[in-house]
CSV table of C-alpha atoms in Angstrom, one decimal:
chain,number,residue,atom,x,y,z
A,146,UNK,CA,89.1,94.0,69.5
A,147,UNK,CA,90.7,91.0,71.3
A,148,UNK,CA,88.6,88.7,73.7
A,149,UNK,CA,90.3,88.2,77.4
A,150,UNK,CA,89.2,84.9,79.0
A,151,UNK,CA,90.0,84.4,82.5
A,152,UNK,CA,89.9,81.0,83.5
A,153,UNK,CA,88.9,78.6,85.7
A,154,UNK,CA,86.6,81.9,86.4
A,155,UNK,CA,85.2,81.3,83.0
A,156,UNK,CA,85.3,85.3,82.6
A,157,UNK,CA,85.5,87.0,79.3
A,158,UNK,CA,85.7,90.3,78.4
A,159,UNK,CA,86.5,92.5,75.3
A,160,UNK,CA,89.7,94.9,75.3
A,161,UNK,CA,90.1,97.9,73.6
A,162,UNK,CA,93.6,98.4,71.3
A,163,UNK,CA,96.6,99.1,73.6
A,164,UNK,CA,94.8,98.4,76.4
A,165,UNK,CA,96.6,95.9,78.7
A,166,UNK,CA,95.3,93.3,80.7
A,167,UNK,CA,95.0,94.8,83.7
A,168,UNK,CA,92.9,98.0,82.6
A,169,UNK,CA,90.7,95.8,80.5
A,170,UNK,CA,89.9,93.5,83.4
A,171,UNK,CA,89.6,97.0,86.0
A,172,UNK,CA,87.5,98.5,83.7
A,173,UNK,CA,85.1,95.7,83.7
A,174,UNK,CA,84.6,95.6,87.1
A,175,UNK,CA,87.6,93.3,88.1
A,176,UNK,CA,90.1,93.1,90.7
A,177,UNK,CA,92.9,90.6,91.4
A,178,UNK,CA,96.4,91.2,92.9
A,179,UNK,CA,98.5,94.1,91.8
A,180,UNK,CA,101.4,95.5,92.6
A,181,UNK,CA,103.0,98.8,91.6
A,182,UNK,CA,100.8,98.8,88.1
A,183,UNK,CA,104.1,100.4,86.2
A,184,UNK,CA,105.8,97.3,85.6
A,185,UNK,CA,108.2,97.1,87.9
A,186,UNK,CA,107.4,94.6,90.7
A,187,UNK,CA,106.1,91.3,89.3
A,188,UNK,CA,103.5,90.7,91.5
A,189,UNK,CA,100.5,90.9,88.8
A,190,UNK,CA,101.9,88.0,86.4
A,191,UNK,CA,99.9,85.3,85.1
A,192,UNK,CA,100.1,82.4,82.7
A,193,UNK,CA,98.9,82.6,79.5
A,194,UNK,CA,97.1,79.6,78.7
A,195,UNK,CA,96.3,80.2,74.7
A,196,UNK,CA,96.6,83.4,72.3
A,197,UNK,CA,99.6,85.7,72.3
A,198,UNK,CA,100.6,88.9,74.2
A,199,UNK,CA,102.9,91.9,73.3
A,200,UNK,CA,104.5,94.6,75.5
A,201,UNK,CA,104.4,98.3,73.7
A,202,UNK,CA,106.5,99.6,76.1
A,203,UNK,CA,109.8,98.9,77.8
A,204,UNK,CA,109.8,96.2,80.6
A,205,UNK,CA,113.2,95.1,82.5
A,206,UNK,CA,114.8,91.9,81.9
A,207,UNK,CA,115.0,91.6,85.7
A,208,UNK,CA,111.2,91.8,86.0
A,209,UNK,CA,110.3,89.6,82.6
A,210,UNK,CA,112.9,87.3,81.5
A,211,UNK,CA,113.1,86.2,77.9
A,212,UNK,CA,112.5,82.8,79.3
A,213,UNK,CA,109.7,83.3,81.3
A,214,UNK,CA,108.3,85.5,78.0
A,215,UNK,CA,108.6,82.2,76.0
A,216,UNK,CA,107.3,80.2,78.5
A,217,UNK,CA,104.0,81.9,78.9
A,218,UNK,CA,104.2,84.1,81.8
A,219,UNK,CA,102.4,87.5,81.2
A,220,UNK,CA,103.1,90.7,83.2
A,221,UNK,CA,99.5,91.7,83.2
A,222,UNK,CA,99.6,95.1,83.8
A,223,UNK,CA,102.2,96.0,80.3
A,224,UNK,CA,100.9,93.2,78.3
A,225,UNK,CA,98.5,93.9,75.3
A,226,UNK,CA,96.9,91.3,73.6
A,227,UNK,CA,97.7,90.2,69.9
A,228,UNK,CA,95.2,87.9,69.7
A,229,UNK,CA,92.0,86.6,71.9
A,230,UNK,CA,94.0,85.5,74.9
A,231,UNK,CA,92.9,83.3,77.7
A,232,UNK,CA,94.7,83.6,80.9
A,233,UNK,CA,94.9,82.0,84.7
A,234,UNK,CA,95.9,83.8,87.7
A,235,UNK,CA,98.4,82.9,89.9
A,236,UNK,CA,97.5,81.7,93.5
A,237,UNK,CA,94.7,84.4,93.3
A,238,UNK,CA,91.5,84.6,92.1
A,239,UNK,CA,89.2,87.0,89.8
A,240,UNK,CA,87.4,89.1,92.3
A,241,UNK,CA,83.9,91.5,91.2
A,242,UNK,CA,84.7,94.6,93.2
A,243,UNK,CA,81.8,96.7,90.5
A,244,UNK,CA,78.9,94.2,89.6
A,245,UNK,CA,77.6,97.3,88.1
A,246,UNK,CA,80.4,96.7,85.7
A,247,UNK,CA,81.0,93.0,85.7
A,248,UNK,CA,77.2,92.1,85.0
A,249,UNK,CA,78.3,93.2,81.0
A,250,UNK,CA,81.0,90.5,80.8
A,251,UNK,CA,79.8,87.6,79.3
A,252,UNK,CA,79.8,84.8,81.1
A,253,UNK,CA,81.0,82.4,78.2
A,254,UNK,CA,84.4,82.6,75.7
A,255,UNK,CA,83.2,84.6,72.9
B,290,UNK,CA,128.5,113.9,114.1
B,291,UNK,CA,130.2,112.8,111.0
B,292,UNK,CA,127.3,111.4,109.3
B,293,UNK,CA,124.7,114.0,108.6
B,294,UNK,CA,122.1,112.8,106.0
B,295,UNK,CA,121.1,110.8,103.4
B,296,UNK,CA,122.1,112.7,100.6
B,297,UNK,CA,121.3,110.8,96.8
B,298,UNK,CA,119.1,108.4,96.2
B,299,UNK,CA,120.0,106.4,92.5
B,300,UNK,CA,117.6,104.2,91.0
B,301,UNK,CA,116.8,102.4,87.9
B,302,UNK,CA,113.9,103.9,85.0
B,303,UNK,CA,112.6,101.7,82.0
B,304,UNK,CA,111.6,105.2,80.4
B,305,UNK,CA,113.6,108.4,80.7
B,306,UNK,CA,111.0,110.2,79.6
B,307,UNK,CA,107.9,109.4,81.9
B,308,UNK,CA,110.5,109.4,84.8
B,309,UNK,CA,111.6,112.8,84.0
B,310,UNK,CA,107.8,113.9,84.2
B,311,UNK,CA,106.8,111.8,87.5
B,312,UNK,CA,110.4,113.5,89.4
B,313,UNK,CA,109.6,116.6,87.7
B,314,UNK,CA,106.1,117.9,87.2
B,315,UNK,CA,104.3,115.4,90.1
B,316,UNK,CA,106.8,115.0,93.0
B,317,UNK,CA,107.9,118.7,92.0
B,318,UNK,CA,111.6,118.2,92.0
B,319,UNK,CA,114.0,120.7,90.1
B,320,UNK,CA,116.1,119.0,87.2
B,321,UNK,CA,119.8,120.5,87.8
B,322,UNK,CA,122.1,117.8,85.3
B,323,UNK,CA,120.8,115.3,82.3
B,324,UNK,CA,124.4,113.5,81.6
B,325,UNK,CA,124.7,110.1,80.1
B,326,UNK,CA,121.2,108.6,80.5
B,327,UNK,CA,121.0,109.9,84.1
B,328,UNK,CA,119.1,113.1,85.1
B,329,UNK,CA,119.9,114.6,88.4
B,330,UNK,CA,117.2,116.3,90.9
B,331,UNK,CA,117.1,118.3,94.0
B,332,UNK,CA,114.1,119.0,96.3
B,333,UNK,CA,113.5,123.0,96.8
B,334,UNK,CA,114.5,123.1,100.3
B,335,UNK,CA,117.9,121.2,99.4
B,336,UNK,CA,121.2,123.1,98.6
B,337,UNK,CA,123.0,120.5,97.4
B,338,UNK,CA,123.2,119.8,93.7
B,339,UNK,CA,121.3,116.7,93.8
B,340,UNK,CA,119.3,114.0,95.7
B,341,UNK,CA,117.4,112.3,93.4
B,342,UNK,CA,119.5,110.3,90.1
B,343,UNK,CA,117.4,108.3,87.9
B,344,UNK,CA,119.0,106.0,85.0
B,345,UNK,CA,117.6,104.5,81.8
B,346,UNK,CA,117.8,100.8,81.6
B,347,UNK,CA,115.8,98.7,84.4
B,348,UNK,CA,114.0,99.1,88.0
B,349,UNK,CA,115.4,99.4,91.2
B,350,UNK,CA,118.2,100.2,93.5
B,351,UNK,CA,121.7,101.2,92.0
B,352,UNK,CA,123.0,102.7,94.8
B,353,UNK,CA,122.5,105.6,97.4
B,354,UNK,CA,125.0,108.4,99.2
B,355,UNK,CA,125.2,109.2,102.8
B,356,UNK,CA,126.9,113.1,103.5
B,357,UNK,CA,129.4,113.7,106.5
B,358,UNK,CA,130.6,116.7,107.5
B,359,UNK,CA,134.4,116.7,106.7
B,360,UNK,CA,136.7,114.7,104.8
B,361,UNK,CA,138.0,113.2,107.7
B,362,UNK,CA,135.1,111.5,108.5
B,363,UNK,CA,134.8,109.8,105.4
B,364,UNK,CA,138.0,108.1,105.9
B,365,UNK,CA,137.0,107.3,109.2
B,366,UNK,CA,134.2,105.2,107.5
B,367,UNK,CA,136.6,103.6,105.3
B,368,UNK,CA,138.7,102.7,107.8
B,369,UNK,CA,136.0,101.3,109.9
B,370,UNK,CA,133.8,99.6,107.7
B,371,UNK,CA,137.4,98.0,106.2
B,372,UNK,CA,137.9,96.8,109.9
B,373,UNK,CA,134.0,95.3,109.8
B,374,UNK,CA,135.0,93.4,107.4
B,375,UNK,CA,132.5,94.7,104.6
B,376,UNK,CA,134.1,95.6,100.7
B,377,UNK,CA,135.0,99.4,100.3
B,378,UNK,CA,136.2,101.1,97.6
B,379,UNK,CA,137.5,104.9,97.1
B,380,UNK,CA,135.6,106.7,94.3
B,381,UNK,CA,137.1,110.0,93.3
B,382,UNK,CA,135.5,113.5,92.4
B,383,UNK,CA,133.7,113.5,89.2
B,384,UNK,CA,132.2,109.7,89.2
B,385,UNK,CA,129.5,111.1,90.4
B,386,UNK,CA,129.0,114.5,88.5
B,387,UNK,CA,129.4,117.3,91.1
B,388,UNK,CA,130.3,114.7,93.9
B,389,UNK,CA,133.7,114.6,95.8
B,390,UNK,CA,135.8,112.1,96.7
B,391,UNK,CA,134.3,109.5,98.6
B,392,UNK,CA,134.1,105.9,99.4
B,393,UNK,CA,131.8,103.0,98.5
B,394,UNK,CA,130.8,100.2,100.5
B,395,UNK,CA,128.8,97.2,99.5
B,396,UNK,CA,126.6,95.4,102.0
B,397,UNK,CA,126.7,91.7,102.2
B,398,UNK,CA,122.4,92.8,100.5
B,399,UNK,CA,124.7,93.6,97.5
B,400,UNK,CA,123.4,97.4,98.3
B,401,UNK,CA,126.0,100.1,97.4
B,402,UNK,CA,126.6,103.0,100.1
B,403,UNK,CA,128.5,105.9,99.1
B,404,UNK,CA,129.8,108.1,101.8
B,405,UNK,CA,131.2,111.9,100.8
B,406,UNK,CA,131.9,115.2,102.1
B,407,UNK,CA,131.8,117.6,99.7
B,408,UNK,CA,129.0,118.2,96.8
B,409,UNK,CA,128.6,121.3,94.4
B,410,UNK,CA,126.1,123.4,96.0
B,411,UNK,CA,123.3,125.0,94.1
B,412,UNK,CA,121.3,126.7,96.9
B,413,UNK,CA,118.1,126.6,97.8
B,414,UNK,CA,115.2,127.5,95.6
B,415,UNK,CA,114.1,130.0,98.1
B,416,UNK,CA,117.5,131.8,98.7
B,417,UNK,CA,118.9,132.6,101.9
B,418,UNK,CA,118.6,136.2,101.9
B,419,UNK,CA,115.3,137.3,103.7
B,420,UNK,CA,114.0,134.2,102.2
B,421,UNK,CA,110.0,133.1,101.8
B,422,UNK,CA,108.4,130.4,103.3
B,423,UNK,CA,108.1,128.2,100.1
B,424,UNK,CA,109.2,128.5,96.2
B,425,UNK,CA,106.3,130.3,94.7
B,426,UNK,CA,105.2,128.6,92.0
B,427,UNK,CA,105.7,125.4,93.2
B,428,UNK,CA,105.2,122.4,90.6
B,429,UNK,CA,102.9,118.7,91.5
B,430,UNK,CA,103.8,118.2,94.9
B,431,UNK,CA,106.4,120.3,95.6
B,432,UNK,CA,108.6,118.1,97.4
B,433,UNK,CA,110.8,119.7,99.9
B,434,UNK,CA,113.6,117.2,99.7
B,435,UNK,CA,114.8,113.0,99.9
B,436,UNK,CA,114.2,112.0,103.6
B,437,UNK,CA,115.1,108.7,103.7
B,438,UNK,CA,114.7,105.1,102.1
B,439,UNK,CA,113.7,101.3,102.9
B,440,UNK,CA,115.7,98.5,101.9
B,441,UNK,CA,115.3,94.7,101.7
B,442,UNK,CA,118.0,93.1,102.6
B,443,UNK,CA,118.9,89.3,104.0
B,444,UNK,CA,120.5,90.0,106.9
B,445,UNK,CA,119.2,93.0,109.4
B,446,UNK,CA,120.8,92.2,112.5
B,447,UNK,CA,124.4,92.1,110.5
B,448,UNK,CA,123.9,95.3,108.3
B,449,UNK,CA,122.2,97.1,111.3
B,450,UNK,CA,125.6,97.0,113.4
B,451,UNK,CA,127.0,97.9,110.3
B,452,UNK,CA,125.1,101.4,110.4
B,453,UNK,CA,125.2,102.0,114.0
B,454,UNK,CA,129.4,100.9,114.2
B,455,UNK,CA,129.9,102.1,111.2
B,456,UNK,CA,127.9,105.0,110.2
B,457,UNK,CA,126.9,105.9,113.6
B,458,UNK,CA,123.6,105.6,113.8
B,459,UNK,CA,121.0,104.3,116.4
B,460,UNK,CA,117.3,102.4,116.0
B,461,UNK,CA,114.8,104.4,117.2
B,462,UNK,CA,112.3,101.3,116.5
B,463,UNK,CA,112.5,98.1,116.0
B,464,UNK,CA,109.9,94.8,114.8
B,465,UNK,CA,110.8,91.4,116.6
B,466,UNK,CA,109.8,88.5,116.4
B,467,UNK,CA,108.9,88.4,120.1
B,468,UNK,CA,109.1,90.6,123.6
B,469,UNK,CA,111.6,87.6,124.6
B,470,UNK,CA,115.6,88.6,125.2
B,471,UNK,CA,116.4,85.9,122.3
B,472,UNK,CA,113.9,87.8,119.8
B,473,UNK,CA,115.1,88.0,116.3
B,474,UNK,CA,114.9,91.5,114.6
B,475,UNK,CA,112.8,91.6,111.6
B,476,UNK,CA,113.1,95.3,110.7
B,477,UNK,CA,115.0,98.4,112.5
B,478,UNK,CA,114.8,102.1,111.5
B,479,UNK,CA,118.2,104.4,112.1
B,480,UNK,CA,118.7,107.1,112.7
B,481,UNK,CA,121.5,109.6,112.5
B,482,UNK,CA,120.0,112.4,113.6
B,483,UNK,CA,116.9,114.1,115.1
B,484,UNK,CA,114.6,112.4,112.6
B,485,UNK,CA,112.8,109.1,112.7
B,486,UNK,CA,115.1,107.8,110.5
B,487,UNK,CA,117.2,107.9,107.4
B,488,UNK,CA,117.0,104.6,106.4
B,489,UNK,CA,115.3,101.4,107.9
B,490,UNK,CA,115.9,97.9,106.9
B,491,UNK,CA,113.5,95.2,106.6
B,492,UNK,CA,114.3,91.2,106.4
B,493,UNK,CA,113.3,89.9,103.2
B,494,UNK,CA,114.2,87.0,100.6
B,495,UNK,CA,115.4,89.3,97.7
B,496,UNK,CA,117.7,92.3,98.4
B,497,UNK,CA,115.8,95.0,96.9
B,498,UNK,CA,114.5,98.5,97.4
B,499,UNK,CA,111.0,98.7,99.4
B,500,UNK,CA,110.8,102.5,99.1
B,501,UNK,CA,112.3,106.1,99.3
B,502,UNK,CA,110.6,108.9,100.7
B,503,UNK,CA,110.8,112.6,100.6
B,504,UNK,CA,109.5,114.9,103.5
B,505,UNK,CA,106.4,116.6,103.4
B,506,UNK,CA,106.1,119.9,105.7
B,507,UNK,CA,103.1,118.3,107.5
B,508,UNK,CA,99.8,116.3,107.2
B,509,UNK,CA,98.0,119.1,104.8
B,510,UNK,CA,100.6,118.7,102.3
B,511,UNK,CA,100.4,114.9,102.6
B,512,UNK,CA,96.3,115.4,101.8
B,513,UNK,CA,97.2,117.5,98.5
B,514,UNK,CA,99.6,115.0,97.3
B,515,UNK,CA,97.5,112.7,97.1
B,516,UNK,CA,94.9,114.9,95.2
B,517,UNK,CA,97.9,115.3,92.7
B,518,UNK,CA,98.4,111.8,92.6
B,519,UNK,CA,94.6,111.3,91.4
B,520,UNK,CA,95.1,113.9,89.1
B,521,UNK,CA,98.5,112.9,87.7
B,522,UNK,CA,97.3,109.2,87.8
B,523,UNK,CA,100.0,108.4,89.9
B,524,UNK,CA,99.0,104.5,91.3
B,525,UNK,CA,98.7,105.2,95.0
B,526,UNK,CA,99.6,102.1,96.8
B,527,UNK,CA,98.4,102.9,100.2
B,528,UNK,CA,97.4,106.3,102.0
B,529,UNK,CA,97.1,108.8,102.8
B,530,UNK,CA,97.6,107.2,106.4
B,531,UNK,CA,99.3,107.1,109.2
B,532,UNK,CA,102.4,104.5,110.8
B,533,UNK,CA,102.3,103.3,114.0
B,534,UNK,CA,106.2,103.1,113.6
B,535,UNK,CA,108.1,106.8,113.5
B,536,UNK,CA,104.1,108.1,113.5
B,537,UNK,CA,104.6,110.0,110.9
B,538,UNK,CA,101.8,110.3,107.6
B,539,UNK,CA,102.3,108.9,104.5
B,540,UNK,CA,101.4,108.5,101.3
B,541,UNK,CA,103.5,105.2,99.2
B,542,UNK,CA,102.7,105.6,95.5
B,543,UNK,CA,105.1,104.6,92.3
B,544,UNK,CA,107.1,105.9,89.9
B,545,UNK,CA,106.9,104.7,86.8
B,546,UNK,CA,109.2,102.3,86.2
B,547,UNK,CA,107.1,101.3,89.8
B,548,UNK,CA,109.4,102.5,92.1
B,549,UNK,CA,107.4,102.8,95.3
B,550,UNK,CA,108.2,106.2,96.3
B,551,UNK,CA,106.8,108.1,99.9
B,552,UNK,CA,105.7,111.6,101.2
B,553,UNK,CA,106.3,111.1,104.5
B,554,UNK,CA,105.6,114.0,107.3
B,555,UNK,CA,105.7,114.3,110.9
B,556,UNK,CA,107.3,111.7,113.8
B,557,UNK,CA,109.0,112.6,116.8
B,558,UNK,CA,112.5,114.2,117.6
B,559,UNK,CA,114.9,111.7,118.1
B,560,UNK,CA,117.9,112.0,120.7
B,561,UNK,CA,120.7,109.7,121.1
B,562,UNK,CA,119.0,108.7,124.5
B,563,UNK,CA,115.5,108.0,123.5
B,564,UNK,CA,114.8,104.4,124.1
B,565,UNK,CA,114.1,102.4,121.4
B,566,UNK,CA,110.5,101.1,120.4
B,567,UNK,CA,109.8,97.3,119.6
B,568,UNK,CA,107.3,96.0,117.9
B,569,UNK,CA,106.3,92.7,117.6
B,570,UNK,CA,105.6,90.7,114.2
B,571,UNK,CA,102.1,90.0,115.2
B,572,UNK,CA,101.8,93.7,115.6
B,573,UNK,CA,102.9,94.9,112.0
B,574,UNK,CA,99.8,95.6,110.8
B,575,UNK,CA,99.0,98.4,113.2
B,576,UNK,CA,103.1,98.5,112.8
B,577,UNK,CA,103.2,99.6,109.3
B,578,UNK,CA,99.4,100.9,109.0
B,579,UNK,CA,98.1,102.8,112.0
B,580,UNK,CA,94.4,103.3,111.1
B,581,UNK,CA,93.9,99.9,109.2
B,582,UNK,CA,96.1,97.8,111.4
B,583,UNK,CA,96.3,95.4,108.7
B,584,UNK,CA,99.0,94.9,106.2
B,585,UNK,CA,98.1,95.1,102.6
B,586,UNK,CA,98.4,92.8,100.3
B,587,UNK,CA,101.9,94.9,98.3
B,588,UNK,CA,103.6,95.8,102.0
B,589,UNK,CA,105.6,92.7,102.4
B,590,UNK,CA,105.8,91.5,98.9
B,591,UNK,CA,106.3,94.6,96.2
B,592,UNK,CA,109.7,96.3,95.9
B,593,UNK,CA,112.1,96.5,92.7
């Protein structure tokens, strides 16, 4: 089970397998700025900062280049992680839209 | 009127599959052709063969068709958008499966509009002999048929004169930068018809599509689509709600490939006569978003 950590929030959570980094972060409570959710509109990429990312479904060239893959930018809501990942948003921050949820992130990287 | 409708709307899929099912079982549209990684779709209330093409490979825009009455008003577009200066090209029956000749233009956007007469017809899924009030066992939604869509493009004053020299058409509203007689248009909706409009363009840095909508039968239909969409778990991006501009309810949600799609219902008759609404930019919020008269956070910044 991969470790997210958002930073400079200093959030971390635990995703599930296949579950991409915008449902783990939802599901914990989280909100940040997202687009269309299906891949298609950019808006929810962010840098990854350490750890690696896959996509187990198709994403369009014009949406994710190859560069911008191997460069470190993320398209958060069709990227699963591979490995614990720590990630920063992009002129945006980590909002807590459920505490009832968020209270059972840890605070700390695991 | 040589111009009646928009008649096809042709975008891009990164999954066949899940796009089949979205067109299919949630918006409710009836599959009439799968051909070389495109599948073709008609609304129930639509006779023509198709309105809706969706293609493997990608997101976004590939092009869309407008319908005119007769052949001779097709080459009346070519010859006037040749004389406006715009790229056309002829495309001939069959490049489009069950589409007649036609031609093709391209905006300076980099949008394709295809103009044609004649298209297979299929009928409509209620008949026309002592027909009923709706298909019976509708499916999702049931979407009636393609209303109209919303591009981005870089140049709306240009391409609007375009539409209304060309095409024919007329804004019923407008967004401006200001009330002043040197205001610069941000956004126009045309119209070719009695509807609101069949497609509106909005100034923006990427040419793209913002959105194509289909017509819902009125505001109770709007309220079940969006109970399908919760149970389909379609995303939703705003709605149901209501826009200032056109007035009509809405509901923008995505495909997904995310596609922002629209059930759009109601407005106001339009005649050739009406005058034209403006809006002004500092207004857009109520503009675009009638209840919450603020813009969200996708409006002006999500399209594929």
């Amino acid at each position: 089970m991969p470790k997210l950590t958002v930073e400079p929030e200093g959030v971390c959570i635990d995703l599930h397998d296949d579950e991409t980094i915008l449902e783990g972060l939802y599901r914990h409570g989280y909100a940040y700025r997202i687009g269309c959710r299906r891949g298609g509109c950019a808006i929810c990429k962010v840098d990854v900062l350490r750890g690696e990312v896959d996509y187990n479904r198709p994403v369009a060239e014009k949406v994710l280049t190859d560069d911008e893959r191997a460069t470190g930018t993320c398209l958060s809501c069709r990227a699963v992680a591979t490995s614990d990942v720590t990630i920063t948003l992009r002129e945006d921050n980590l909002r807590r839209v459920n505490p009832l949820m968020a209270r059972f992130a840890v605070a700390q990287p695991g | 009127m040589a111009v009646m409708r928009m008649g096809y709307m042709h975008v891009k899929v990164t999954d066949l599959a899940e796009a089949k099912d979205h067109y299919a079982n949630t918006v409710g549209l009836y599959q009439t052709l799968e051909q070389d990684g495109k599948v073709y779709f008609k609304g129930w209330d639509e006779w023509d063969h198709h309105s809706v093409v969706i293609e493997e490979g990608g997101v976004g825009y590939v092009k869309c068709g407008f319908k005119c009455e007769r052949p001779e008003d097709v080459a009346e577009i070519e010859t006037k958008a040749t004389a406006f200066g715009y790229p056309v090209e002829r495309m001939v029956a069959g490049e489009n499966p069950e589409v007649g000749d036609g031609v093709r233009v391209t905006l300076p956007s980099g949008h394709k509009i295809e103009f044609y007469s004649q298209m297979t017809a299929w009928g409509l899924e209620v008949g026309t002999h002592n027909p009923d009030a709706f298909p019976r066992h509708m499916v999702g939604i049931g979407a009636p048929r393609l209303d109209h869509a919303l591009l981005w493009v870089n140049d709306v004053p240009g391409i609007e004169k375009f539409f209304q020299e060309v095409v024919g058409m007329w804004a019923t509203e407008r967004v401006k930068t200001s009330l002043d007689d040197d205001a610069q248009t941000l956004a126009t909706w045309l119209t070719i018809g009695e509807s609101n409009h069949d497609i509106a363009l909005l100034e923006a840095p990427e040419n793209k599509i913002h959105h194509f909508a289909f017509e819902m039968r009125g505001w109770d239909d709007i309220l079940k689509a969006a109970d399908i969409f919760a149970m389909d778990d379609t995303p939703i991006d705003i709605g149901p709600t209501r826009h200032g501009i056109t007035r009509g309810t809405t509901i923008y949600f995505f495909d997904p490939a995310g596609n922002r799609n629209e059930t759009f219902a109601g407005g106001y008759r339009c005649f050739r006569d009406r005058p034209t609404v403006t809006w002004t930019a500092d207004q857009l919020g109520k503009a675009i978003f009638y209840h919450s008269r603020e813009l969200n956070e996708r409006f002006l910044t999500v399209a594929t």
